PDB file of C-alpha atoms and ligand atoms in Angstrom:
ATOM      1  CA  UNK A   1      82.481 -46.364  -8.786  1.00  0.00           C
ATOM      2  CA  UNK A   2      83.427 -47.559 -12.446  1.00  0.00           C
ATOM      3  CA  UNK A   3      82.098 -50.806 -13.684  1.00  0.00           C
ATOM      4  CA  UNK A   4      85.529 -52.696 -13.328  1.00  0.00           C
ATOM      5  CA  UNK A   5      85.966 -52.006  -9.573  1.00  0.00           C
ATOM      6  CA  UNK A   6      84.691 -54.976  -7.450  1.00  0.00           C
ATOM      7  CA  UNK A   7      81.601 -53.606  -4.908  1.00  0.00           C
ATOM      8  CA  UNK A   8      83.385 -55.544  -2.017  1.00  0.00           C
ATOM      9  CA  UNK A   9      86.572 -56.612  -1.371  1.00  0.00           C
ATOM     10  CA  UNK A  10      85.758 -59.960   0.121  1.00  0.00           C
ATOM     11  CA  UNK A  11      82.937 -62.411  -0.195  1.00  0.00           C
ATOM     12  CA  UNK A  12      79.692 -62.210   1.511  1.00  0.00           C
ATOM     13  CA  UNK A  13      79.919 -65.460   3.094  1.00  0.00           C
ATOM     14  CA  UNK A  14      83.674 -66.535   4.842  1.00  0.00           C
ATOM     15  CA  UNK A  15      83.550 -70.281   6.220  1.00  0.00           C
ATOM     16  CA  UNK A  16      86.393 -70.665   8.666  1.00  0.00           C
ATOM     17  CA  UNK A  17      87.427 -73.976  10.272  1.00  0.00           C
ATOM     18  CA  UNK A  18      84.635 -73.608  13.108  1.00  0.00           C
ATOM     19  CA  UNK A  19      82.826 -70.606  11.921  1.00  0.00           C
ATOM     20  CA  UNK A  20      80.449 -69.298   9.554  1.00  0.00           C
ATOM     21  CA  UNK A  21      80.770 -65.394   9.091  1.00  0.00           C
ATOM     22  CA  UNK A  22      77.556 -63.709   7.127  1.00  0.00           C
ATOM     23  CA  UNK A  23      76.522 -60.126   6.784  1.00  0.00           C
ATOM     24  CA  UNK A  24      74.356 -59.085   9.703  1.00  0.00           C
ATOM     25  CA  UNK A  25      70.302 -58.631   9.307  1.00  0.00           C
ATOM     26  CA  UNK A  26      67.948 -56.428  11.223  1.00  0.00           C
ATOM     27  CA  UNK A  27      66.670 -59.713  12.732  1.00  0.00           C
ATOM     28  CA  UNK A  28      69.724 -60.719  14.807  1.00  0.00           C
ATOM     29  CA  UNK A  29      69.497 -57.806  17.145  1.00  0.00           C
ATOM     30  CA  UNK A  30      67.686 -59.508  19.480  1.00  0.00           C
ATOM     31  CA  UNK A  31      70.636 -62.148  19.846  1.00  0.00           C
ATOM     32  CA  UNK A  32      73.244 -59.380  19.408  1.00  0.00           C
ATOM     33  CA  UNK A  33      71.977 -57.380  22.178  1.00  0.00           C
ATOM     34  CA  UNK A  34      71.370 -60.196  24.150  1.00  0.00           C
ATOM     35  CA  UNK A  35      74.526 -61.777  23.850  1.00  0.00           C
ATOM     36  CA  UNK A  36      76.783 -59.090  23.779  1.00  0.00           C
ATOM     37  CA  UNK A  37      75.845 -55.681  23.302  1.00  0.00           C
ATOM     38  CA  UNK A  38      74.031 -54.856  26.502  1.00  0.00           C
ATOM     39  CA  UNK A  39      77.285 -56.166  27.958  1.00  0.00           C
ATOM     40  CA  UNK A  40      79.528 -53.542  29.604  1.00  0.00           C
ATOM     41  CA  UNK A  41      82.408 -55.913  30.424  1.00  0.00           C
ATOM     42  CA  UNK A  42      82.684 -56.651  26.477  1.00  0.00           C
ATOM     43  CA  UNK A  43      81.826 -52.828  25.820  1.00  0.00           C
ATOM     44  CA  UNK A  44      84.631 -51.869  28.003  1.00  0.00           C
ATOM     45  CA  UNK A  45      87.183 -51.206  25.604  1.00  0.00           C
ATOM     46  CA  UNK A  46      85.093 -50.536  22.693  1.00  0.00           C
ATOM     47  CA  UNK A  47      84.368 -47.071  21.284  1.00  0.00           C
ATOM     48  CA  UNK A  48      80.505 -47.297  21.882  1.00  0.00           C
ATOM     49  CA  UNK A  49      78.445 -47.825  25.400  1.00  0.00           C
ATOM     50  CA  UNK A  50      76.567 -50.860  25.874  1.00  0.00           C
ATOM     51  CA  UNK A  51      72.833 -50.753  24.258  1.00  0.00           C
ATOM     52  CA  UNK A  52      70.473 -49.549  26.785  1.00  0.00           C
ATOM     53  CA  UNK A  53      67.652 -51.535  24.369  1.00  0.00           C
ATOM     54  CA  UNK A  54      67.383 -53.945  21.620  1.00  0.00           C
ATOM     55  CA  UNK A  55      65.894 -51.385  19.917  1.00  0.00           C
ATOM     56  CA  UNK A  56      69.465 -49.217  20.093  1.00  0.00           C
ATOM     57  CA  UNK A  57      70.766 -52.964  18.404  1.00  0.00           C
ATOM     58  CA  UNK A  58      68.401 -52.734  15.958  1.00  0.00           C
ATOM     59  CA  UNK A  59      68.961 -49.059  14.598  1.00  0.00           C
ATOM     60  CA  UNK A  60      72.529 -49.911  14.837  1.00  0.00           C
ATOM     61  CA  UNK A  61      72.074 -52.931  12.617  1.00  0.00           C
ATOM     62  CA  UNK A  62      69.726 -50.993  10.332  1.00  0.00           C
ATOM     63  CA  UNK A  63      72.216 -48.262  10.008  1.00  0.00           C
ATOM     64  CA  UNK A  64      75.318 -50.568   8.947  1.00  0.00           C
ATOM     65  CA  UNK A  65      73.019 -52.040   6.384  1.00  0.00           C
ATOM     66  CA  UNK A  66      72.099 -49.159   4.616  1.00  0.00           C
ATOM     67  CA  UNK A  67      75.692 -48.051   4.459  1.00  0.00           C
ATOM     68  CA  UNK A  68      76.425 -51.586   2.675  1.00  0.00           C
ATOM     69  CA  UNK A  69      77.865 -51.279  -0.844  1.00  0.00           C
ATOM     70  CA  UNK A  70      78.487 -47.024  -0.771  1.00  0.00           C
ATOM     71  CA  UNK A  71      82.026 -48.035   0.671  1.00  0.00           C
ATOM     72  CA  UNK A  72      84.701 -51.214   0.536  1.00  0.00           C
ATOM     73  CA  UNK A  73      83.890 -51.192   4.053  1.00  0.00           C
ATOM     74  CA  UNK A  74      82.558 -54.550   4.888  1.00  0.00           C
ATOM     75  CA  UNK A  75      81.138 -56.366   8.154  1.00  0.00           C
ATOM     76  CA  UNK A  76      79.675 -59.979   9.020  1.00  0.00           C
ATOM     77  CA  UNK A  77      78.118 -61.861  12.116  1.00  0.00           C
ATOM     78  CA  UNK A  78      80.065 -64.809  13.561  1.00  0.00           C
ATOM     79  CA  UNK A  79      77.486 -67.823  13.745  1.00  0.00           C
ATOM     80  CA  UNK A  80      78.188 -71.744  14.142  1.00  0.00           C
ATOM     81  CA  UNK A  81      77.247 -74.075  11.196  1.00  0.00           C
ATOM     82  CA  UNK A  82      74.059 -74.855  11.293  1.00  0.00           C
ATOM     83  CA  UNK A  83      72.623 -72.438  13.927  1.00  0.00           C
ATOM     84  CA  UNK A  84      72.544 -69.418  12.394  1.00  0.00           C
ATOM     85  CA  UNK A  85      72.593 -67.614  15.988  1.00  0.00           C
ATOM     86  CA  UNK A  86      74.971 -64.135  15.698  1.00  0.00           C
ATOM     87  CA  UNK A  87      77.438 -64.363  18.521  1.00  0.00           C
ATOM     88  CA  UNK A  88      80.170 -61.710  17.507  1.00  0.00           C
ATOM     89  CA  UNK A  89      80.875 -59.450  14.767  1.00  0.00           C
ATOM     90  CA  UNK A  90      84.550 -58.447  12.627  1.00  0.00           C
ATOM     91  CA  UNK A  91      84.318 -55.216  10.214  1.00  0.00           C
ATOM     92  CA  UNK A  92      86.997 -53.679   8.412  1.00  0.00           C
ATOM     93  CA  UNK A  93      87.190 -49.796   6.975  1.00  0.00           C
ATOM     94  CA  UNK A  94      89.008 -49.569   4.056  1.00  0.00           C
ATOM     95  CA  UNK A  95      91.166 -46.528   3.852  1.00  0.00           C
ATOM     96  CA  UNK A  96      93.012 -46.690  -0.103  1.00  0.00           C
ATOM     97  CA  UNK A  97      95.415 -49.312   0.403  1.00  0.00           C
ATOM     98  CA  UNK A  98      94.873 -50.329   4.074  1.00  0.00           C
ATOM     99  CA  UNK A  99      92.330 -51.892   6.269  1.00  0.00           C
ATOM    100  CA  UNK A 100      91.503 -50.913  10.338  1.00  0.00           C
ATOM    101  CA  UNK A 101      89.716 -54.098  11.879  1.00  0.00           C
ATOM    102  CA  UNK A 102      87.694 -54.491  14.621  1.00  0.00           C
ATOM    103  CA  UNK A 103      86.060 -57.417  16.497  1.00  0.00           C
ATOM    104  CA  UNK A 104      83.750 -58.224  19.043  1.00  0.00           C
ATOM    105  CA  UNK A 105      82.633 -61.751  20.894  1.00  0.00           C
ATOM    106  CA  UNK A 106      79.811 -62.694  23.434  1.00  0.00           C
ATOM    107  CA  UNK A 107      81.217 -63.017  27.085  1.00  0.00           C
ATOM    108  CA  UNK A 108      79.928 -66.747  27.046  1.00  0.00           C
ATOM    109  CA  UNK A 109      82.238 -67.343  23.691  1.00  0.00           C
ATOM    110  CA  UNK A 110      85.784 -65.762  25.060  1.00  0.00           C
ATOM    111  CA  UNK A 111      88.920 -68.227  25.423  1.00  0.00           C
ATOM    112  CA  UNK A 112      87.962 -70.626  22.566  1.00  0.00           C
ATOM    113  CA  UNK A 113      90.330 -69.150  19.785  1.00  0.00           C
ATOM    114  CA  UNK A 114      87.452 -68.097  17.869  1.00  0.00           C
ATOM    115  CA  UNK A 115      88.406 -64.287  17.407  1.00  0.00           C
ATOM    116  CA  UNK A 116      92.509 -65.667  16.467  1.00  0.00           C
ATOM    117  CA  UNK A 117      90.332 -67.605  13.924  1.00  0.00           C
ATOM    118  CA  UNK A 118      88.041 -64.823  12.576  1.00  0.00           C
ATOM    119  CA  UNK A 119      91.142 -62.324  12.461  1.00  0.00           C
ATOM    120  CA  UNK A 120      93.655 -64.548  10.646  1.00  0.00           C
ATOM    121  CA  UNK A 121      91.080 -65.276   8.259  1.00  0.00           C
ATOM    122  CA  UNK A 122      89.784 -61.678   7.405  1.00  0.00           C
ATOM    123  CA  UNK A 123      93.410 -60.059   7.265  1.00  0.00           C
ATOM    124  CA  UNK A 124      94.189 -63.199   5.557  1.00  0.00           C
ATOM    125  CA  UNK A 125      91.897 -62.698   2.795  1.00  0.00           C
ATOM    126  CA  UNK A 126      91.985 -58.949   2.603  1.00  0.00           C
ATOM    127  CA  UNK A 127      96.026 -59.254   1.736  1.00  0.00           C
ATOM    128  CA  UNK A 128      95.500 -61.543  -0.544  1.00  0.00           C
ATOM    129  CA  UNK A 129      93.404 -59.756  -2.518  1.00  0.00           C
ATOM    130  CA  UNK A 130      95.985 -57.142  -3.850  1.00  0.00           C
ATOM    131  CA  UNK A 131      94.548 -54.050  -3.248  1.00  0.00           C
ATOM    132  CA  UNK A 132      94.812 -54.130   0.617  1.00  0.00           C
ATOM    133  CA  UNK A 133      98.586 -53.960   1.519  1.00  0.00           C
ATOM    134  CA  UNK A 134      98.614 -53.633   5.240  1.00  0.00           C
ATOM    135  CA  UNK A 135      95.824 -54.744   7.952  1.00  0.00           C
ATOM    136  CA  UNK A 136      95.523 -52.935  10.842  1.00  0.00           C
ATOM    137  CA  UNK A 137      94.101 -52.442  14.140  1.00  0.00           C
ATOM    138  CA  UNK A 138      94.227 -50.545  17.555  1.00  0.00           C
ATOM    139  CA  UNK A 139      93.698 -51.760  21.075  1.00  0.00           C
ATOM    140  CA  UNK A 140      93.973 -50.480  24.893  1.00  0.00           C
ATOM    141  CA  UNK A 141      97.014 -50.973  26.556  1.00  0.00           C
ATOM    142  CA  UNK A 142      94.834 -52.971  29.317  1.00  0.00           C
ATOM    143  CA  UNK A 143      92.982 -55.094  26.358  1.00  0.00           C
ATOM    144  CA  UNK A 144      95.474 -58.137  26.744  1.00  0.00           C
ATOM    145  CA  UNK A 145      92.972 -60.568  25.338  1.00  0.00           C
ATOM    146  CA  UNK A 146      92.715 -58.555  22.029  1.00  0.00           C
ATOM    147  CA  UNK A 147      96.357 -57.320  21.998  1.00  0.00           C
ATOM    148  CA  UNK A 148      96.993 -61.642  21.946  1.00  0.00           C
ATOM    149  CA  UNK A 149      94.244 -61.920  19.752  1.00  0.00           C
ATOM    150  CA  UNK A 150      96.614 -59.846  17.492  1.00  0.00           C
ATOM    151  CA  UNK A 151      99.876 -61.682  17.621  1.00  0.00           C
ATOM    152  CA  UNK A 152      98.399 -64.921  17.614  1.00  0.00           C
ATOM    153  CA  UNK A 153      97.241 -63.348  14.126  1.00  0.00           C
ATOM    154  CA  UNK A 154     100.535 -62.863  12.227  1.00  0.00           C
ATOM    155  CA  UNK A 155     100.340 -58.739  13.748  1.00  0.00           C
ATOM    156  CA  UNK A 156     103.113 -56.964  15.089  1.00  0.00           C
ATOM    157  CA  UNK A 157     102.950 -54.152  17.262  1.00  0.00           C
ATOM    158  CA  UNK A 158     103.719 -51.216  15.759  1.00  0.00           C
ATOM    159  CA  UNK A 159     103.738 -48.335  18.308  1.00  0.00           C
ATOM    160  CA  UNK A 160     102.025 -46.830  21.302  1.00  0.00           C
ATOM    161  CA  UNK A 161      99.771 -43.763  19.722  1.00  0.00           C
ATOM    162  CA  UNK A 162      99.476 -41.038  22.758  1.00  0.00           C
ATOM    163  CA  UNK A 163      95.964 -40.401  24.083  1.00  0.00           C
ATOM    164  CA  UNK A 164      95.081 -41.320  20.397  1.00  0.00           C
ATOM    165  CA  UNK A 165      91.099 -42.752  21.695  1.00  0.00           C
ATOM    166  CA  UNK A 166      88.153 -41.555  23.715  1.00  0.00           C
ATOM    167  CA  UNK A 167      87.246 -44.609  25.542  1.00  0.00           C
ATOM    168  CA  UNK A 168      83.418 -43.925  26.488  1.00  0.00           C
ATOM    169  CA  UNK A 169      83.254 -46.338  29.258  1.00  0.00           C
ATOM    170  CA  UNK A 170      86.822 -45.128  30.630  1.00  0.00           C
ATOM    171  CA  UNK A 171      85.956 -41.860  30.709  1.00  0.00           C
ATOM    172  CA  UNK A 172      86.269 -38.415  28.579  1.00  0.00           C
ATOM    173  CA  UNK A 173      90.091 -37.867  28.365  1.00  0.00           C
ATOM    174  CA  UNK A 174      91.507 -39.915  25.593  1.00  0.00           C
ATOM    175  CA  UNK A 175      93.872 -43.028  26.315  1.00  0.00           C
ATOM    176  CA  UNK A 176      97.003 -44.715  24.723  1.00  0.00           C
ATOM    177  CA  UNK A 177      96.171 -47.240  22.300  1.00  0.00           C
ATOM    178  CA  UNK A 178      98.862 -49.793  20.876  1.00  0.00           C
ATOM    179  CA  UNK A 179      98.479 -50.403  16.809  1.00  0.00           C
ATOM    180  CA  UNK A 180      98.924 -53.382  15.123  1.00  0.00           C
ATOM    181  CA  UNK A 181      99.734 -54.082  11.659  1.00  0.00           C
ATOM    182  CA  UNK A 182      99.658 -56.913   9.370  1.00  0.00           C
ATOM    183  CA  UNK A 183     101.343 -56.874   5.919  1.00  0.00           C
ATOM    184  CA  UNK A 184     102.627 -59.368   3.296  1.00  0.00           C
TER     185      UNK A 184
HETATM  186  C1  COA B   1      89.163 -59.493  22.452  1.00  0.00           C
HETATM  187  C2  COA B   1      88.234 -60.670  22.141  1.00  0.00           C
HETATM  188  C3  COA B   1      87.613 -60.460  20.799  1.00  0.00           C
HETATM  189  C4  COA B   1      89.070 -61.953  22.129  1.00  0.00           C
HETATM  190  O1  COA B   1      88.295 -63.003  21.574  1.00  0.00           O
HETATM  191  P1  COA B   1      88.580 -64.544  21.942  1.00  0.00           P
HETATM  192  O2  COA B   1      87.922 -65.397  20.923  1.00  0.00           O
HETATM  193  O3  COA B   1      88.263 -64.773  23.362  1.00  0.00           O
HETATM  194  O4  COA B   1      90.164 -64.611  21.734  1.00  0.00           O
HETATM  195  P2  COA B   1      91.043 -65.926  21.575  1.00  0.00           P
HETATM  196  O5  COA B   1      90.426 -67.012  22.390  1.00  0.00           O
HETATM  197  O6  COA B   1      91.253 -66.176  20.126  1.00  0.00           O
HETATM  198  O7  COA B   1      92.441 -65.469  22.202  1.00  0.00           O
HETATM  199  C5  COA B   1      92.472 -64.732  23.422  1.00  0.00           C
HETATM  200  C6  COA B   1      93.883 -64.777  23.983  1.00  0.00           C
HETATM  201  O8  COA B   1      93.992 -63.797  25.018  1.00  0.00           O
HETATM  202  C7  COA B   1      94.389 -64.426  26.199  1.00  0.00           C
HETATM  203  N1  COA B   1      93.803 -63.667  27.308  1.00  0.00           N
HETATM  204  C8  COA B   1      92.517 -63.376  27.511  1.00  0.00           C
HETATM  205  N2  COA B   1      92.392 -62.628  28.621  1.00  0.00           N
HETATM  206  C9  COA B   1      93.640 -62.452  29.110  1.00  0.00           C
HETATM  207  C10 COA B   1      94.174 -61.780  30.233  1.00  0.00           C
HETATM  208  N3  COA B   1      93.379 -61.100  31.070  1.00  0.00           N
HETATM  209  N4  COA B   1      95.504 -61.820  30.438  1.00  0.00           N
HETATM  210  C11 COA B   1      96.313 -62.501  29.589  1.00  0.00           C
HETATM  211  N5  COA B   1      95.868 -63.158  28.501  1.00  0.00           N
HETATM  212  C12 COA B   1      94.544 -63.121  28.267  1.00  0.00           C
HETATM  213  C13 COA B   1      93.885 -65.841  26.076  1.00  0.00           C
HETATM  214  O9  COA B   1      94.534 -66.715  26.957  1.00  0.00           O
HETATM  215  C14 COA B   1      94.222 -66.111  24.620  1.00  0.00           C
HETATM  216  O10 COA B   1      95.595 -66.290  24.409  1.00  0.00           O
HETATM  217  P3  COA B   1      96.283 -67.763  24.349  1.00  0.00           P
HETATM  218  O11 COA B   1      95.595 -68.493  23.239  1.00  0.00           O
HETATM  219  O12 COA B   1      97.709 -67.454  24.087  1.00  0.00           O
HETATM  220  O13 COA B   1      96.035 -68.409  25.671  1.00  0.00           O
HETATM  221  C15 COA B   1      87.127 -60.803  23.209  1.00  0.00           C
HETATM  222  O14 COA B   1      87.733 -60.904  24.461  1.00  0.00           O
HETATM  223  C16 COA B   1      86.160 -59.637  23.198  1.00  0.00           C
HETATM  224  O15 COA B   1      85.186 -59.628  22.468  1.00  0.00           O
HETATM  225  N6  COA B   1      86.431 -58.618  24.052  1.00  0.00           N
HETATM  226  C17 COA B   1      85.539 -57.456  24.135  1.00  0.00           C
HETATM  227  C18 COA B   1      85.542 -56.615  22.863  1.00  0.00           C
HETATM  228  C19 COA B   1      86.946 -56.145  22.504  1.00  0.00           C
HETATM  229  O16 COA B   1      87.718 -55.787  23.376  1.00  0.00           O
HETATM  230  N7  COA B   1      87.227 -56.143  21.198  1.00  0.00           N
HETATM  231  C20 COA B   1      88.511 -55.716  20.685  1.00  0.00           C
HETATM  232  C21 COA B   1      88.625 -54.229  20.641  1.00  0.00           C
HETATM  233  S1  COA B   1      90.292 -53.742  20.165  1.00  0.00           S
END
């Protein structure tokens, strides 16, 4: 990577109007597993299987850290102001000039608006920073809260992609997935 090219797209540290997101440290897998990634209802339509330990949490988390800064690919923990506690996570891969999200949210958290928060925010920063000209993302068909999640976002569906994703928890066969896409 040459001198001039920024090592991340976006800051470290996004405050949104309820949230504080922050990169993730090997010390919140206790919470993360707790709250959400021992969870199979969140895990459901997700492209991993809930964590059998918080030790799976941990090597996850210790994993995604030593990734950070070989890629624009970025990541942070959603946490209230003040607490500090992770409760979710948003990550983007960058791929040239576009951007695949993906989110996740505690069980206990769902139906507040937080992840329409988190998303806007995140695609709304990552198209206004020039490089990124189109933010997208994939859901199941049967994933109604994220597919929402989307268009309450500024996303519009693009397409059904034909058994485009291996849904672990569905099964082996791979499923339909709708894309959404986000652009200036
Ligand atoms: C998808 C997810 C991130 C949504 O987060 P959230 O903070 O609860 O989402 P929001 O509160 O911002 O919005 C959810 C919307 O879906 C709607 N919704 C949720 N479940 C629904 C259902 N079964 N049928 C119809 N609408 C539903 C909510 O009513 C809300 O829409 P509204 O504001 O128009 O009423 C969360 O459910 C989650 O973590 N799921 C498991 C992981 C996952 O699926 N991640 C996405 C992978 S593509």
């Amino acid at each position: 990577m040459s001198e001039s090219q920024p090592s991340s797209l976006l800051p470290e540290v996004i405050t949104t109007a309820r949230l504080v997101l922050r990169p993730s440290r090997p010390e919140d897998a206790p919470d993360i597993y707790e709250k959400y990634a021992r969870d199979a209802e969140v895990t459901r339509y997700l492209l991993w299987r809930p964590h059998q330990s918080v030790v799976e949490t941990q090597a996850f988390l210790v994993s995604q850290i030593a990734r950070r800064g070989s890629t624009l690919d970025q990541a942070w923990v959603l946490t209230r102001p003040g607490e500090d506690i992770a409760f979710g996570m948003v990550g983007f891969e960058v791929f040239d000039q576009a951007t695949e999200l993906g989110y996740v949210l505690s069980r206990a958290e769902w139906g507040k608006g937080y992840m329409t928060e988190v998303v806007s925010a995140i695609s709304g920063l990552a198209l206004a920073n020039q490089v990124i000209q189109r933010v997208w993302a994939i859901c199941h068909p049967e994933n109604v809260a994220s597919a929402r999640v989307l268009e309450k976002a500024g996303f519009n569906l693009e397409g059904r992609l034909e058994k485009y994703e291996v849904f672990p928890s569905l099964g082996p066969d791979p499923h339909d997935v709708y894309r959404y896409v986000r652009t200036n």
